[in-house]
Coordinates of C-alpha atoms in Angstrom, one line a residue:
M1 CA 64.6 90.1 88.0
K2 CA 63.4 92.2 91.5
A3 CA 65.8 90.7 93.7
L4 CA 69.0 91.5 91.3
L5 CA 67.7 95.1 90.5
A6 CA 67.9 95.7 94.1
L7 CA 71.2 94.2 94.5
I8 CA 72.7 95.8 92.2
M9 CA 70.6 99.8 93.3
L10 CA 72.5 98.1 97.2
S11 CA 75.2 97.8 95.1
C12 CA 74.9 101.1 93.9
L13 CA 74.5 102.8 97.1
S14 CA 77.4 101.4 98.6
L15 CA 80.0 102.1 96.0
S16 CA 78.4 106.0 96.1
S17 CA 79.1 105.8 100.4
H18 CA 82.7 103.4 99.8
A19 CA 83.0 107.1 98.0
K20 CA 82.8 109.7 100.6
Q21 CA 85.7 108.1 102.6
P22 CA 89.1 110.6 102.8
T23 CA 90.7 108.7 100.3
V24 CA 94.9 108.0 100.3
I25 CA 97.3 106.9 97.5
I26 CA 100.5 106.4 98.0
V27 CA 103.1 106.3 95.4
I28 CA 106.6 105.0 96.1
D29 CA 109.1 106.3 93.8
D30 CA 112.6 105.3 92.3
I31 CA 112.4 101.3 92.5
G32 CA 114.6 99.4 90.7
H33 CA 118.7 100.2 92.0
S34 CA 118.1 98.0 95.8
Y35 CA 116.7 94.9 95.3
E36 CA 117.0 94.4 99.3
L37 CA 115.1 98.2 99.5
G38 CA 112.8 97.3 96.8
Q39 CA 111.2 94.6 98.0
Q40 CA 110.3 95.2 101.0
A41 CA 108.3 99.1 100.7
I42 CA 106.6 96.4 97.9
Q43 CA 105.1 94.1 100.9
L44 CA 103.8 96.8 101.9
P45 CA 100.6 96.3 103.6
G46 CA 97.7 97.6 101.0
P47 CA 97.0 99.0 97.6
V48 CA 100.4 100.7 97.2
N49 CA 101.6 102.2 93.8
Y50 CA 105.5 101.9 92.8
A51 CA 107.3 104.2 89.4
V52 CA 110.0 102.7 88.5
L53 CA 112.6 103.5 87.2
P54 CA 113.6 102.5 83.6
H55 CA 116.9 100.5 82.6
S56 CA 117.6 99.8 86.2
P57 CA 118.9 96.5 87.2
N58 CA 116.3 95.4 89.3
G59 CA 113.1 96.9 88.2
P60 CA 111.7 94.3 86.1
K61 CA 112.0 91.9 88.7
L62 CA 110.8 94.4 91.3
A63 CA 107.5 95.3 88.8
E64 CA 107.1 91.4 88.2
L65 CA 106.9 91.3 92.8
A66 CA 105.0 94.0 93.0
H67 CA 102.4 93.3 89.9
Q68 CA 101.7 88.9 91.8
L69 CA 101.2 90.5 95.1
G70 CA 97.9 93.5 93.0
K71 CA 100.1 96.6 93.8
E72 CA 100.0 98.7 91.1
V73 CA 103.3 99.7 87.8
L74 CA 104.0 103.3 87.3
L75 CA 106.7 103.8 85.3
H76 CA 109.0 106.1 86.7
A77 CA 110.3 108.5 83.4
P78 CA 113.6 110.3 83.8
M79 CA 113.2 113.9 82.8
S80 CA 116.5 116.5 82.5
T81 CA 116.7 119.5 85.4
I82 CA 117.0 123.2 85.3
D83 CA 120.6 122.6 86.9
G84 CA 121.4 120.0 84.8
T85 CA 122.0 116.8 87.3
S86 CA 121.3 113.7 84.8
A87 CA 117.7 112.0 85.6
G88 CA 119.7 109.1 84.8
P89 CA 119.4 106.3 81.3
G90 CA 116.5 107.3 79.6
E91 CA 116.4 110.9 79.9
L92 CA 114.1 112.4 78.7
A93 CA 115.0 115.8 77.3
P94 CA 114.0 118.9 75.6
N95 CA 116.7 118.2 72.8
L96 CA 115.5 115.8 71.4
N97 CA 112.5 115.5 68.0
E98 CA 109.7 114.0 68.0
Q99 CA 110.6 111.5 66.4
Q100 CA 113.8 110.5 68.8
F101 CA 112.0 112.2 71.6
T102 CA 108.4 109.3 71.3
S103 CA 111.7 106.4 70.5
R104 CA 113.3 107.1 73.8
L105 CA 109.6 107.3 75.6
Q106 CA 108.8 103.7 74.2
Q107 CA 112.1 101.8 75.2
N108 CA 111.4 103.3 79.0
L109 CA 107.7 102.0 79.0
E110 CA 109.5 98.1 77.2
A111 CA 111.3 98.3 79.9
I112 CA 109.8 97.7 82.7
P113 CA 106.4 95.3 82.3
H114 CA 103.0 95.9 83.5
V115 CA 103.3 99.4 83.5
T116 CA 99.4 101.5 84.1
G117 CA 100.5 104.6 83.8
L118 CA 104.1 107.4 84.0
N119 CA 104.9 109.9 86.1
N120 CA 108.4 112.4 86.7
H121 CA 111.9 111.4 87.8
M122 CA 112.3 114.9 88.3
G123 CA 111.9 116.6 85.7
S124 CA 112.6 119.8 86.4
L125 CA 112.7 122.0 83.5
L126 CA 111.1 119.0 81.0
T127 CA 107.9 119.5 83.0
Q128 CA 108.5 123.4 82.1
M129 CA 107.6 122.9 78.5
P130 CA 104.7 122.5 77.0
K131 CA 105.6 120.9 73.5
P132 CA 108.1 117.9 74.9
M133 CA 105.0 117.3 77.1
A134 CA 102.0 117.3 74.5
W135 CA 104.3 114.4 73.1
L136 CA 104.6 112.7 76.0
M137 CA 100.3 113.5 76.3
A138 CA 100.1 112.5 72.8
E139 CA 101.1 108.6 73.7
L140 CA 100.4 108.1 76.9
K141 CA 96.9 108.6 75.0
R142 CA 98.0 105.7 72.5
Q143 CA 98.9 102.5 74.8
Q144 CA 95.6 103.8 77.4
L145 CA 98.1 105.0 81.0
Y146 CA 97.4 107.9 83.3
F147 CA 99.7 110.3 83.7
L148 CA 101.0 111.3 87.5
D149 CA 102.6 115.0 88.4
S150 CA 105.0 114.7 90.9
R151 CA 105.4 118.3 90.4
T152 CA 109.1 118.6 90.7
S153 CA 108.8 122.8 89.5
P154 CA 106.4 125.7 90.4
L155 CA 106.2 125.9 87.3
T156 CA 104.7 122.2 85.4
V157 CA 103.2 122.4 82.5
A158 CA 102.2 118.5 82.2
E159 CA 99.0 118.2 83.8
Q160 CA 97.0 121.0 82.2
T161 CA 98.6 119.3 79.0
A162 CA 97.4 116.2 80.7
K163 CA 93.6 117.5 81.2
R164 CA 93.9 119.0 77.4
Y165 CA 95.1 115.5 75.4
H166 CA 91.8 113.6 77.8
I167 CA 94.7 111.8 79.5
P168 CA 93.4 110.0 83.6
H169 CA 96.1 112.0 86.2
L170 CA 96.0 113.1 89.8
K171 CA 99.3 115.6 91.1
R172 CA 101.3 115.5 93.9
D173 CA 100.7 116.5 97.4
I174 CA 102.8 115.9 100.0
F175 CA 106.7 114.5 99.9
L176 CA 106.2 112.3 102.4
D177 CA 110.4 112.0 102.7
N178 CA 112.9 114.6 101.5
Q179 CA 113.5 115.0 105.5
R180 CA 115.0 111.2 106.0
N181 CA 113.6 110.9 109.9
P182 CA 110.4 109.3 111.1
A183 CA 109.4 112.8 113.3
A184 CA 108.9 114.5 110.2
I185 CA 108.4 111.6 107.9
S186 CA 105.6 110.8 110.7
R187 CA 104.5 114.2 110.6
Q188 CA 104.2 113.9 106.3
F189 CA 101.5 111.6 106.8
E190 CA 99.6 113.1 108.7
K191 CA 99.4 116.3 106.3
L192 CA 98.6 113.9 104.3
L193 CA 95.3 113.4 105.7
R194 CA 94.0 116.5 107.7
L195 CA 94.1 116.8 102.9
A196 CA 92.7 114.0 102.3
N197 CA 90.0 115.0 104.8
K198 CA 89.6 119.0 102.9
Q199 CA 89.9 117.8 99.3
G200 CA 88.6 114.5 99.9
Y201 CA 91.5 112.3 98.6
A202 CA 95.5 113.4 98.8
V203 CA 98.2 112.2 97.0
A204 CA 101.9 111.5 98.7
I205 CA 105.2 110.7 97.5
G206 CA 107.8 108.5 99.1
H207 CA 110.6 106.9 98.2
P208 CA 112.4 103.7 99.4
Y209 CA 114.1 104.8 102.2
P210 CA 114.1 102.4 105.2
E211 CA 112.9 105.5 107.3
T212 CA 110.0 105.5 105.3
I213 CA 109.1 101.8 105.0
A214 CA 109.2 102.0 109.3
V215 CA 106.9 105.1 109.6
L216 CA 105.1 103.2 106.7
Q217 CA 104.7 99.7 107.8
Q218 CA 103.2 101.7 111.0
A219 CA 100.6 104.3 109.2
L220 CA 99.3 101.9 106.6
P221 CA 97.1 99.6 108.4
A222 CA 95.9 102.0 111.2
L223 CA 94.0 104.3 108.2
S224 CA 91.0 102.0 107.5
L225 CA 90.5 102.3 111.9
R226 CA 90.6 106.2 110.7
G227 CA 87.9 106.2 108.6
Y228 CA 90.7 106.5 105.6
K229 CA 90.8 104.8 102.3
Q230 CA 93.9 103.3 100.4
Q231 CA 93.6 102.9 97.1
L232 CA 95.1 102.6 93.7
A233 CA 95.4 105.1 91.5
S234 CA 94.2 103.3 89.1
R235 CA 91.4 102.0 90.7
F236 CA 91.0 106.2 92.0
L237 CA 90.9 107.4 88.4
L238 CA 87.8 104.4 87.1
P239 CA 85.0 106.8 86.3
T240 CA 82.2 107.7 88.5
S241 CA 79.8 107.4 86.1
Q242 CA 79.7 104.0 86.0
P243 CA 80.0 102.8 89.3
C244 CA 77.8 100.1 88.8
Q245 CA 79.9 98.7 85.4
P246 CA 81.2 95.0 86.2
Q247 CA 84.9 95.1 86.4
Q248 CA 86.9 95.5 82.8
A249 CA 90.4 96.1 81.5
L250 CA 91.9 100.0 82.4
E251 CA 91.5 101.0 79.1
Q252 CA 88.5 100.2 78.5
L253 CA 87.1 101.6 81.7
L254 CA 89.2 105.3 81.1
F255 CA 89.4 105.8 77.7
K256 CA 85.4 105.2 76.4
P257 CA 82.4 107.3 76.7
C258 CA 79.7 106.1 78.6
S259 CA 76.4 106.3 78.2
S260 CA 75.1 107.6 81.8
N261 CA 72.6 110.4 80.5
S262 CA 74.1 112.2 84.0
H263 CA 77.2 112.9 82.1
S264 CA 77.5 114.2 78.5
S265 CA 81.2 114.5 78.6
P266 CA 83.7 111.3 78.0
A267 CA 84.3 108.8 81.1
L268 CA 87.0 110.7 82.2
A269 CA 88.1 110.5 85.8
T270 CA 90.2 113.8 85.8
I271 CA 91.6 114.8 89.4
K272 CA 92.8 118.2 90.3

């Protein structure tokens, strides 16, 4: 028994030390159109997250492939834009009432297998609107999914709404490939690492562009040698109050209160 307790304590110390590593979370958006580019993106090394467009021609197949390779799948939920640009099939729009909105969101979620979270595709208009964001978070809470705010608008209320609904959430810190050339993407990647050093973690969003894939194929394998931890979003959102619990389902870990004496709040890793 003493030996077992010693092992548990050592494991806790190891996890605590590991948590001090700056963490990098990479999300590849817009998966589902090109199968070839999507497949190349999904074969990037390490724990990478993939945001898959609902009702896209290759979305379900690529989500299955990502899941088989131990990657993470998010729904890349289309949302309305300020300039009226179409966000694509399944767009969540401000002219929908609550029932219509929730029904469309459920259809989008059902279209892609193995979804553990959701981020917005476009959405510069909708993410500014408190009521649709409340409907969104209510459904995410019901389905026990986390939320990533892509921050396509500086006026987004999505993150604060997720917090109010006690939804585990992250926000995008860096877009890797607004400029589609390797030098610019590499500069953004280095900016990501500097931000991870400062914050303890940082979230980058990229796209399945050949240039982005090429840069990440070179940069990701070197992360551990440079002192960084690459992580799946859901693993990063595991509650720190339960570091020594056995591995459990995401919904059990993220949405149930913990019994730790040092934390009186629910075990929700709210990342700002």
